[in-house]
Each structure stands twice: as structure tokens, then as C-alpha cells.
């Protein structure tokens, strides 16, 4: 099964993807995580990527498509998180025939609070929230024990820019899939366990 998880910044894509990966054994492929890995390597391209991410903008389509395709390789089952983010990206992966699209719907004002309270572990793989999804031990990742940090792009000014970019470039992707009639909408304003409960129902009907 191939799935695309869409939603604005802070809609809970990463958390939902972690659950799906565990329960449905689908490889979770997050372009954001892949790009942050490149940044961590400190390469020239990594430094360019870092500047773009810290401004809340999108990296060029060619780069995100390349990085994604490399990770997909010849896998048959996977879950794409944070991709596609432009209609051009969506068109360029038509050949992959991903026919299951889940859209985590939530209003902008609801997610500002979520993003400013979000913390991630040092590996960048596991997400928490100081209020809504705290770790068992304060400041430490439940899964790998690394220190929890705040992403630079979760700064309120950058969050605003990420929304501007989302509304301009990524919201049309939702319409693109809606027109193809392959979009399943989940209300992402509910508690995390409820959101995942609905996602699970959708997945079991695919
Ligand atoms: P995320 O972890 O999905 O919130 O992504 C963090 C940042 O990585 C985004 O704000 C973008 O700067 C960049 N990014 C992630 N996925 C893409 C993509 N598909 N196209 C362009 N930029 C991306």
C-alpha cells in the first residue's frame, strides 16, 4: 500500500505517520526528516537547505523529488509525509500511482499553539508536545532517550511564513487530489488518539 499524508504544518502528520508505520508496517518517508539529515551532515548543499528551512520556505522541487525518489528506491509499500508540497511535485510522481491520500484538516489558529509547544528528539524522528503529548521523562525521548529540542522553524515568525507558503503552494495540492476523488479527510483538531483512530478506520477501508 502507498499512502500520502497531507496537512498544514502542525496538523500531526509526523505523529500519525509514526503510528501507521508501527501498526501497518509501512515505511515512513518524510522529506522534512531527509532534508534535516542532509543539514546535519554539514555538506554545502546541507547548508543551503538549512537556510531555506529556517526561513520557512520550500526547497526547490527538483531537489525534494530527487531526495524522495532515492529513499523510495524500489519499495512497494510506503507512506509519504510532507510530500508532495506543490502541484508540480504531485504531477511529477504520478508514475508512482499513489492512490490513497489522507488529508489531516485543521484551522491555522488551532495549530499555532501546537507548533510552539512541539518538541522533537535529537534524531528528529519522534515528536512530542509539552502539553498534549509529553514524554514519560521530561526533556527525554521515550523511544531513544535523546534530548528533546525545539525545531528552529517552530519559532512563531517562521511558523507564520510556513503557513503563508502552505496556503499559496500546498493547499492547491489538496484540491488537485480532491478533484481526482482520491482524498480522504480526517478532522485533525481532535485529540491525537482520536485522530489516529479515524486514520486507522480510513486505512482499514482501503
Ligand atoms: P516538515 O518536517 O515536513 O515540516 O518539513 C520541514 C521543512 O522541510 C519544510 O518547511 C520545507 O522547508 C522543507 N520540505 C519538506 N518537504 C518538502 C517538500 N516536499 N518540498 C519542498 N520543501 C520541503
PDB file of C-alpha atoms and ligand atoms in Angstrom:
ATOM      1  CA  UNK A   1       0.000   0.000   0.000  1.00  0.00           C
ATOM      2  CA  UNK A   2       1.204   3.503  -0.852  1.00  0.00           C
ATOM      3  CA  UNK A   3      -0.128   6.460   1.082  1.00  0.00           C
ATOM      4  CA  UNK A   4       0.314  10.233   1.006  1.00  0.00           C
ATOM      5  CA  UNK A   5      -0.302  12.128   4.205  1.00  0.00           C
ATOM      6  CA  UNK A   6      -1.229  15.773   3.598  1.00  0.00           C
ATOM      7  CA  UNK A   7      -1.935  18.569   6.044  1.00  0.00           C
ATOM      8  CA  UNK A   8      -0.788  22.012   7.093  1.00  0.00           C
ATOM      9  CA  UNK A   9       2.221  22.495   9.387  1.00  0.00           C
ATOM     10  CA  UNK A  10       1.336  21.198  12.838  1.00  0.00           C
ATOM     11  CA  UNK A  11      -1.595  19.033  11.705  1.00  0.00           C
ATOM     12  CA  UNK A  12       0.101  15.996  13.285  1.00  0.00           C
ATOM     13  CA  UNK A  13       1.431  14.292  10.140  1.00  0.00           C
ATOM     14  CA  UNK A  14       4.608  13.065  11.857  1.00  0.00           C
ATOM     15  CA  UNK A  15       2.771  11.602  14.854  1.00  0.00           C
ATOM     16  CA  UNK A  16       0.135   9.895  12.692  1.00  0.00           C
ATOM     17  CA  UNK A  17       2.880   8.560  10.404  1.00  0.00           C
ATOM     18  CA  UNK A  18       4.746   7.036  13.391  1.00  0.00           C
ATOM     19  CA  UNK A  19       1.583   5.131  14.366  1.00  0.00           C
ATOM     20  CA  UNK A  20       0.883   3.958  10.824  1.00  0.00           C
ATOM     21  CA  UNK A  21       4.459   2.774  10.427  1.00  0.00           C
ATOM     22  CA  UNK A  22       4.206   0.648  13.566  1.00  0.00           C
ATOM     23  CA  UNK A  23       0.732  -0.785  13.011  1.00  0.00           C
ATOM     24  CA  UNK A  24       0.656  -1.211   9.247  1.00  0.00           C
ATOM     25  CA  UNK A  25       4.389  -1.817   8.712  1.00  0.00           C
ATOM     26  CA  UNK A  26       4.675   0.837   6.061  1.00  0.00           C
ATOM     27  CA  UNK A  27       7.992   2.612   5.623  1.00  0.00           C
ATOM     28  CA  UNK A  28       7.568   6.225   6.805  1.00  0.00           C
ATOM     29  CA  UNK A  29       9.277   8.561   4.357  1.00  0.00           C
ATOM     30  CA  UNK A  30       9.413  12.196   5.486  1.00  0.00           C
ATOM     31  CA  UNK A  31      11.077  14.669   3.128  1.00  0.00           C
ATOM     32  CA  UNK A  32      11.471  17.099   6.043  1.00  0.00           C
ATOM     33  CA  UNK A  33      13.417  14.451   8.027  1.00  0.00           C
ATOM     34  CA  UNK A  34      15.519  13.535   4.980  1.00  0.00           C
ATOM     35  CA  UNK A  35      16.349  17.199   4.392  1.00  0.00           C
ATOM     36  CA  UNK A  36      17.260  17.690   8.062  1.00  0.00           C
ATOM     37  CA  UNK A  37      19.595  14.660   7.783  1.00  0.00           C
ATOM     38  CA  UNK A  38      21.353  16.405   4.912  1.00  0.00           C
ATOM     39  CA  UNK A  39      21.637  19.561   7.044  1.00  0.00           C
ATOM     40  CA  UNK A  40      23.141  17.527   9.915  1.00  0.00           C
ATOM     41  CA  UNK A  41      25.853  16.217   7.582  1.00  0.00           C
ATOM     42  CA  UNK A  42      27.053  19.813   7.156  1.00  0.00           C
ATOM     43  CA  UNK A  43      27.576  19.464   3.381  1.00  0.00           C
ATOM     44  CA  UNK A  44      27.451  22.523   1.093  1.00  0.00           C
ATOM     45  CA  UNK A  45      24.012  21.516  -0.107  1.00  0.00           C
ATOM     46  CA  UNK A  46      23.045  20.852   3.526  1.00  0.00           C
ATOM     47  CA  UNK A  47      23.932  24.440   4.411  1.00  0.00           C
ATOM     48  CA  UNK A  48      21.777  25.780   1.568  1.00  0.00           C
ATOM     49  CA  UNK A  49      18.899  23.572   2.676  1.00  0.00           C
ATOM     50  CA  UNK A  50      19.267  24.794   6.255  1.00  0.00           C
ATOM     51  CA  UNK A  51      18.845  28.438   5.213  1.00  0.00           C
ATOM     52  CA  UNK A  52      15.677  27.615   3.286  1.00  0.00           C
ATOM     53  CA  UNK A  53      14.151  25.542   6.103  1.00  0.00           C
ATOM     54  CA  UNK A  54      14.954  28.151   8.737  1.00  0.00           C
ATOM     55  CA  UNK A  55      13.138  30.771   6.678  1.00  0.00           C
ATOM     56  CA  UNK A  56      10.076  28.512   6.412  1.00  0.00           C
ATOM     57  CA  UNK A  57      10.315  28.295   2.619  1.00  0.00           C
ATOM     58  CA  UNK A  58      10.312  25.210   0.380  1.00  0.00           C
ATOM     59  CA  UNK A  59      13.436  23.672  -1.119  1.00  0.00           C
ATOM     60  CA  UNK A  60      13.383  23.519  -4.953  1.00  0.00           C
ATOM     61  CA  UNK A  61      11.085  20.846  -6.399  1.00  0.00           C
ATOM     62  CA  UNK A  62      13.875  19.029  -8.259  1.00  0.00           C
ATOM     63  CA  UNK A  63      15.808  18.526  -5.034  1.00  0.00           C
ATOM     64  CA  UNK A  64      12.875  17.313  -2.946  1.00  0.00           C
ATOM     65  CA  UNK A  65      11.751  14.953  -5.723  1.00  0.00           C
ATOM     66  CA  UNK A  66      15.266  13.535  -6.087  1.00  0.00           C
ATOM     67  CA  UNK A  67      15.708  13.006  -2.357  1.00  0.00           C
ATOM     68  CA  UNK A  68      12.311  11.300  -2.162  1.00  0.00           C
ATOM     69  CA  UNK A  69      12.847   9.002  -5.114  1.00  0.00           C
ATOM     70  CA  UNK A  70      16.242   7.922  -3.768  1.00  0.00           C
ATOM     71  CA  UNK A  71      14.613   6.932  -0.475  1.00  0.00           C
ATOM     72  CA  UNK A  72      11.724   5.112  -2.178  1.00  0.00           C
ATOM     73  CA  UNK A  73      14.109   3.075  -4.321  1.00  0.00           C
ATOM     74  CA  UNK A  74      12.101   0.048  -5.414  1.00  0.00           C
ATOM     75  CA  UNK A  75       9.942  -0.196  -2.310  1.00  0.00           C
ATOM     76  CA  UNK A  76       6.330  -1.133  -2.978  1.00  0.00           C
ATOM     77  CA  UNK A  77       4.789  -0.044   0.310  1.00  0.00           C
ATOM     78  CA  UNK A  78       5.376   3.307   1.946  1.00  0.00           C
ATOM     79  CA  UNK A  79       3.880   6.381   3.470  1.00  0.00           C
ATOM     80  CA  UNK A  80       4.887   9.808   2.203  1.00  0.00           C
ATOM     81  CA  UNK A  81       4.828  12.536   4.845  1.00  0.00           C
ATOM     82  CA  UNK A  82       5.395  16.148   3.754  1.00  0.00           C
ATOM     83  CA  UNK A  83       5.432  15.299   0.078  1.00  0.00           C
ATOM     84  CA  UNK A  84       4.119  16.494  -2.351  1.00  0.00           C
ATOM     85  CA  UNK A  85       4.061  20.131  -1.260  1.00  0.00           C
ATOM     86  CA  UNK A  86       3.456  21.679  -4.683  1.00  0.00           C
ATOM     87  CA  UNK A  87       1.196  20.696  -7.585  1.00  0.00           C
ATOM     88  CA  UNK A  88       4.333  20.300  -9.701  1.00  0.00           C
ATOM     89  CA  UNK A  89       5.700  17.711  -7.223  1.00  0.00           C
ATOM     90  CA  UNK A  90       2.350  15.885  -7.302  1.00  0.00           C
ATOM     91  CA  UNK A  91       2.391  15.767 -11.103  1.00  0.00           C
ATOM     92  CA  UNK A  92       5.982  14.551 -11.162  1.00  0.00           C
ATOM     93  CA  UNK A  93       5.181  11.461  -9.050  1.00  0.00           C
ATOM     94  CA  UNK A  94       2.071  10.378 -10.950  1.00  0.00           C
ATOM     95  CA  UNK A  95       4.037   7.341 -12.188  1.00  0.00           C
ATOM     96  CA  UNK A  96       4.250   6.013  -8.596  1.00  0.00           C
ATOM     97  CA  UNK A  97       0.466   5.565  -8.653  1.00  0.00           C
ATOM     98  CA  UNK A  98      -0.199   6.536  -5.057  1.00  0.00           C
ATOM     99  CA  UNK A  99      -3.957   6.292  -4.818  1.00  0.00           C
ATOM    100  CA  UNK A 100      -4.569   6.717  -1.115  1.00  0.00           C
ATOM    101  CA  UNK A 101      -4.395  10.280   0.115  1.00  0.00           C
ATOM    102  CA  UNK A 102      -5.225  11.223   3.688  1.00  0.00           C
ATOM    103  CA  UNK A 103      -5.703  14.911   4.428  1.00  0.00           C
ATOM    104  CA  UNK A 104      -5.403  15.992   8.057  1.00  0.00           C
ATOM    105  CA  UNK A 105      -7.679  19.027   8.145  1.00  0.00           C
ATOM    106  CA  UNK A 106      -7.214  21.719  10.787  1.00  0.00           C
ATOM    107  CA  UNK A 107      -7.591  25.506  11.004  1.00  0.00           C
ATOM    108  CA  UNK A 108      -4.499  27.683  11.128  1.00  0.00           C
ATOM    109  CA  UNK A 109      -5.274  29.238  14.509  1.00  0.00           C
ATOM    110  CA  UNK A 110      -5.521  25.798  16.131  1.00  0.00           C
ATOM    111  CA  UNK A 111      -2.050  24.777  15.111  1.00  0.00           C
ATOM    112  CA  UNK A 112      -0.064  27.825  16.160  1.00  0.00           C
ATOM    113  CA  UNK A 113      -0.297  26.657  19.782  1.00  0.00           C
ATOM    114  CA  UNK A 114       0.604  23.115  18.805  1.00  0.00           C
ATOM    115  CA  UNK A 115       3.706  24.109  16.907  1.00  0.00           C
ATOM    116  CA  UNK A 116       5.056  26.447  19.532  1.00  0.00           C
ATOM    117  CA  UNK A 117       4.783  23.614  22.122  1.00  0.00           C
ATOM    118  CA  UNK A 118       6.233  20.947  19.839  1.00  0.00           C
ATOM    119  CA  UNK A 119       9.489  19.236  20.786  1.00  0.00           C
ATOM    120  CA  UNK A 120      11.456  16.683  18.783  1.00  0.00           C
ATOM    121  CA  UNK A 121      14.145  14.239  19.814  1.00  0.00           C
ATOM    122  CA  UNK A 122      17.747  14.690  18.712  1.00  0.00           C
ATOM    123  CA  UNK A 123      17.315  12.106  15.920  1.00  0.00           C
ATOM    124  CA  UNK A 124      14.374  14.194  14.654  1.00  0.00           C
ATOM    125  CA  UNK A 125      12.271  11.046  14.393  1.00  0.00           C
ATOM    126  CA  UNK A 126       9.893  11.347  17.334  1.00  0.00           C
ATOM    127  CA  UNK A 127       7.573  14.231  18.131  1.00  0.00           C
ATOM    128  CA  UNK A 128       6.152  15.399  21.453  1.00  0.00           C
ATOM    129  CA  UNK A 129       4.173  18.342  22.783  1.00  0.00           C
ATOM    130  CA  UNK A 130       4.889  19.964  26.148  1.00  0.00           C
ATOM    131  CA  UNK A 131       1.169  19.964  26.974  1.00  0.00           C
ATOM    132  CA  UNK A 132      -0.682  17.499  24.738  1.00  0.00           C
ATOM    133  CA  UNK A 133       1.845  14.746  24.192  1.00  0.00           C
ATOM    134  CA  UNK A 134       4.521  14.978  26.874  1.00  0.00           C
ATOM    135  CA  UNK A 135       7.295  12.372  27.094  1.00  0.00           C
ATOM    136  CA  UNK A 136       7.316   9.997  30.089  1.00  0.00           C
ATOM    137  CA  UNK A 137      10.513  11.627  31.363  1.00  0.00           C
ATOM    138  CA  UNK A 138      10.727  15.401  30.950  1.00  0.00           C
ATOM    139  CA  UNK A 139      13.046  16.522  28.172  1.00  0.00           C
ATOM    140  CA  UNK A 140      13.914  12.961  27.040  1.00  0.00           C
ATOM    141  CA  UNK A 141      12.662  10.896  24.092  1.00  0.00           C
ATOM    142  CA  UNK A 142      10.630   7.819  25.174  1.00  0.00           C
ATOM    143  CA  UNK A 143      11.975   5.791  22.257  1.00  0.00           C
ATOM    144  CA  UNK A 144      15.690   6.527  22.098  1.00  0.00           C
ATOM    145  CA  UNK A 145      16.396   8.568  25.263  1.00  0.00           C
ATOM    146  CA  UNK A 146      17.910  11.525  23.357  1.00  0.00           C
ATOM    147  CA  UNK A 147      17.360  15.127  24.483  1.00  0.00           C
ATOM    148  CA  UNK A 148      14.213  16.882  23.253  1.00  0.00           C
ATOM    149  CA  UNK A 149      14.706  20.146  21.387  1.00  0.00           C
ATOM    150  CA  UNK A 150      12.609  22.782  19.628  1.00  0.00           C
ATOM    151  CA  UNK A 151      12.941  22.985  15.853  1.00  0.00           C
ATOM    152  CA  UNK A 152      14.179  26.384  14.641  1.00  0.00           C
ATOM    153  CA  UNK A 153      11.322  26.522  12.168  1.00  0.00           C
ATOM    154  CA  UNK A 154       8.851  26.251  15.078  1.00  0.00           C
ATOM    155  CA  UNK A 155       9.673  29.855  16.011  1.00  0.00           C
ATOM    156  CA  UNK A 156       6.415  31.919  15.767  1.00  0.00           C
ATOM    157  CA  UNK A 157       7.771  34.157  12.961  1.00  0.00           C
ATOM    158  CA  UNK A 158       8.831  31.165  10.909  1.00  0.00           C
ATOM    159  CA  UNK A 159       5.524  29.390  11.625  1.00  0.00           C
ATOM    160  CA  UNK A 160       3.739  32.371  10.051  1.00  0.00           C
ATOM    161  CA  UNK A 161       5.855  32.122   6.931  1.00  0.00           C
ATOM    162  CA  UNK A 162       5.341  28.335   6.725  1.00  0.00           C
ATOM    163  CA  UNK A 163       1.589  28.978   6.703  1.00  0.00           C
ATOM    164  CA  UNK A 164       1.877  31.585   4.006  1.00  0.00           C
ATOM    165  CA  UNK A 165       3.847  29.095   1.910  1.00  0.00           C
ATOM    166  CA  UNK A 166       1.375  26.304   2.730  1.00  0.00           C
ATOM    167  CA  UNK A 167      -1.658  28.352   1.694  1.00  0.00           C
ATOM    168  CA  UNK A 168      -0.035  29.506  -1.515  1.00  0.00           C
ATOM    169  CA  UNK A 169       1.755  26.331  -2.635  1.00  0.00           C
ATOM    170  CA  UNK A 170       0.455  23.271  -0.804  1.00  0.00           C
ATOM    171  CA  UNK A 171      -3.281  23.962  -0.377  1.00  0.00           C
ATOM    172  CA  UNK A 172      -3.654  23.605  -4.200  1.00  0.00           C
ATOM    173  CA  UNK A 173      -2.270  20.043  -3.855  1.00  0.00           C
ATOM    174  CA  UNK A 174      -5.272  19.202  -1.663  1.00  0.00           C
ATOM    175  CA  UNK A 175      -7.564  20.483  -4.443  1.00  0.00           C
ATOM    176  CA  UNK A 176      -5.574  18.521  -7.023  1.00  0.00           C
ATOM    177  CA  UNK A 177      -6.325  15.235  -5.221  1.00  0.00           C
ATOM    178  CA  UNK A 178      -9.865  16.264  -4.283  1.00  0.00           C
ATOM    179  CA  UNK A 179     -10.680  16.631  -7.971  1.00  0.00           C
ATOM    180  CA  UNK A 180      -9.295  13.150  -8.647  1.00  0.00           C
ATOM    181  CA  UNK A 181     -11.664  11.878  -5.956  1.00  0.00           C
ATOM    182  CA  UNK A 182      -8.959  10.021  -4.010  1.00  0.00           C
ATOM    183  CA  UNK A 183      -8.870  12.288  -0.967  1.00  0.00           C
ATOM    184  CA  UNK A 184      -9.945  11.091   2.475  1.00  0.00           C
ATOM    185  CA  UNK A 185     -10.408  13.891   5.014  1.00  0.00           C
ATOM    186  CA  UNK A 186      -9.738  13.401   8.727  1.00  0.00           C
ATOM    187  CA  UNK A 187     -10.542  16.072  11.318  1.00  0.00           C
ATOM    188  CA  UNK A 188      -7.121  16.734  12.861  1.00  0.00           C
ATOM    189  CA  UNK A 189      -8.372  19.178  15.502  1.00  0.00           C
ATOM    190  CA  UNK A 190      -9.293  16.267  17.816  1.00  0.00           C
ATOM    191  CA  UNK A 191      -7.057  14.633  20.448  1.00  0.00           C
ATOM    192  CA  UNK A 192      -4.116  12.673  18.915  1.00  0.00           C
ATOM    193  CA  UNK A 193      -5.596   9.253  19.783  1.00  0.00           C
ATOM    194  CA  UNK A 194      -8.946  10.198  18.174  1.00  0.00           C
ATOM    195  CA  UNK A 195      -7.233  11.490  15.046  1.00  0.00           C
ATOM    196  CA  UNK A 196      -5.305   8.247  14.707  1.00  0.00           C
ATOM    197  CA  UNK A 197      -8.481   6.238  15.400  1.00  0.00           C
ATOM    198  CA  UNK A 198     -10.080   7.873  12.355  1.00  0.00           C
ATOM    199  CA  UNK A 199      -6.991   7.408  10.240  1.00  0.00           C
ATOM    200  CA  UNK A 200      -6.973   3.708  11.160  1.00  0.00           C
ATOM    201  CA  UNK A 201     -10.623   3.387  10.073  1.00  0.00           C
ATOM    202  CA  UNK A 202      -9.774   5.004   6.731  1.00  0.00           C
ATOM    203  CA  UNK A 203      -6.777   2.696   6.252  1.00  0.00           C
ATOM    204  CA  UNK A 204      -8.807  -0.402   7.052  1.00  0.00           C
ATOM    205  CA  UNK A 205     -11.220   0.561   4.268  1.00  0.00           C
ATOM    206  CA  UNK A 206      -8.545   0.993   1.625  1.00  0.00           C
TER     207      UNK A 206
HETATM  208  P1  LIG B   1       8.425  19.132   7.667  1.00  0.00           P
HETATM  209  O1  LIG B   1       9.293  18.351   8.601  1.00  0.00           O
HETATM  210  O2  LIG B   1       7.593  18.247   6.786  1.00  0.00           O
HETATM  211  O3  LIG B   1       7.600  20.183   8.378  1.00  0.00           O
HETATM  212  O4  LIG B   1       9.404  19.924   6.670  1.00  0.00           O
HETATM  213  C1  LIG B   1      10.302  20.907   7.158  1.00  0.00           C
HETATM  214  C2  LIG B   1      10.792  21.781   6.025  1.00  0.00           C
HETATM  215  O5  LIG B   1      11.480  20.992   5.039  1.00  0.00           O
HETATM  216  C3  LIG B   1       9.709  22.499   5.241  1.00  0.00           C
HETATM  217  O6  LIG B   1       9.259  23.684   5.885  1.00  0.00           O
HETATM  218  C4  LIG B   1      10.437  22.781   3.934  1.00  0.00           C
HETATM  219  O7  LIG B   1      11.353  23.845   4.064  1.00  0.00           O
HETATM  220  C5  LIG B   1      11.244  21.507   3.733  1.00  0.00           C
HETATM  221  N1  LIG B   1      10.481  20.480   2.971  1.00  0.00           N
HETATM  222  C6  LIG B   1       9.962  19.308   3.441  1.00  0.00           C
HETATM  223  N2  LIG B   1       9.315  18.624   2.480  1.00  0.00           N
HETATM  224  C7  LIG B   1       9.424  19.378   1.358  1.00  0.00           C
HETATM  225  C8  LIG B   1       8.943  19.228   0.020  1.00  0.00           C
HETATM  226  N3  LIG B   1       8.194  18.169  -0.355  1.00  0.00           N
HETATM  227  N4  LIG B   1       9.228  20.214  -0.868  1.00  0.00           N
HETATM  228  C9  LIG B   1       9.964  21.288  -0.510  1.00  0.00           C
HETATM  229  N5  LIG B   1      10.434  21.510   0.724  1.00  0.00           N
HETATM  230  C10 LIG B   1      10.167  20.562   1.664  1.00  0.00           C
END
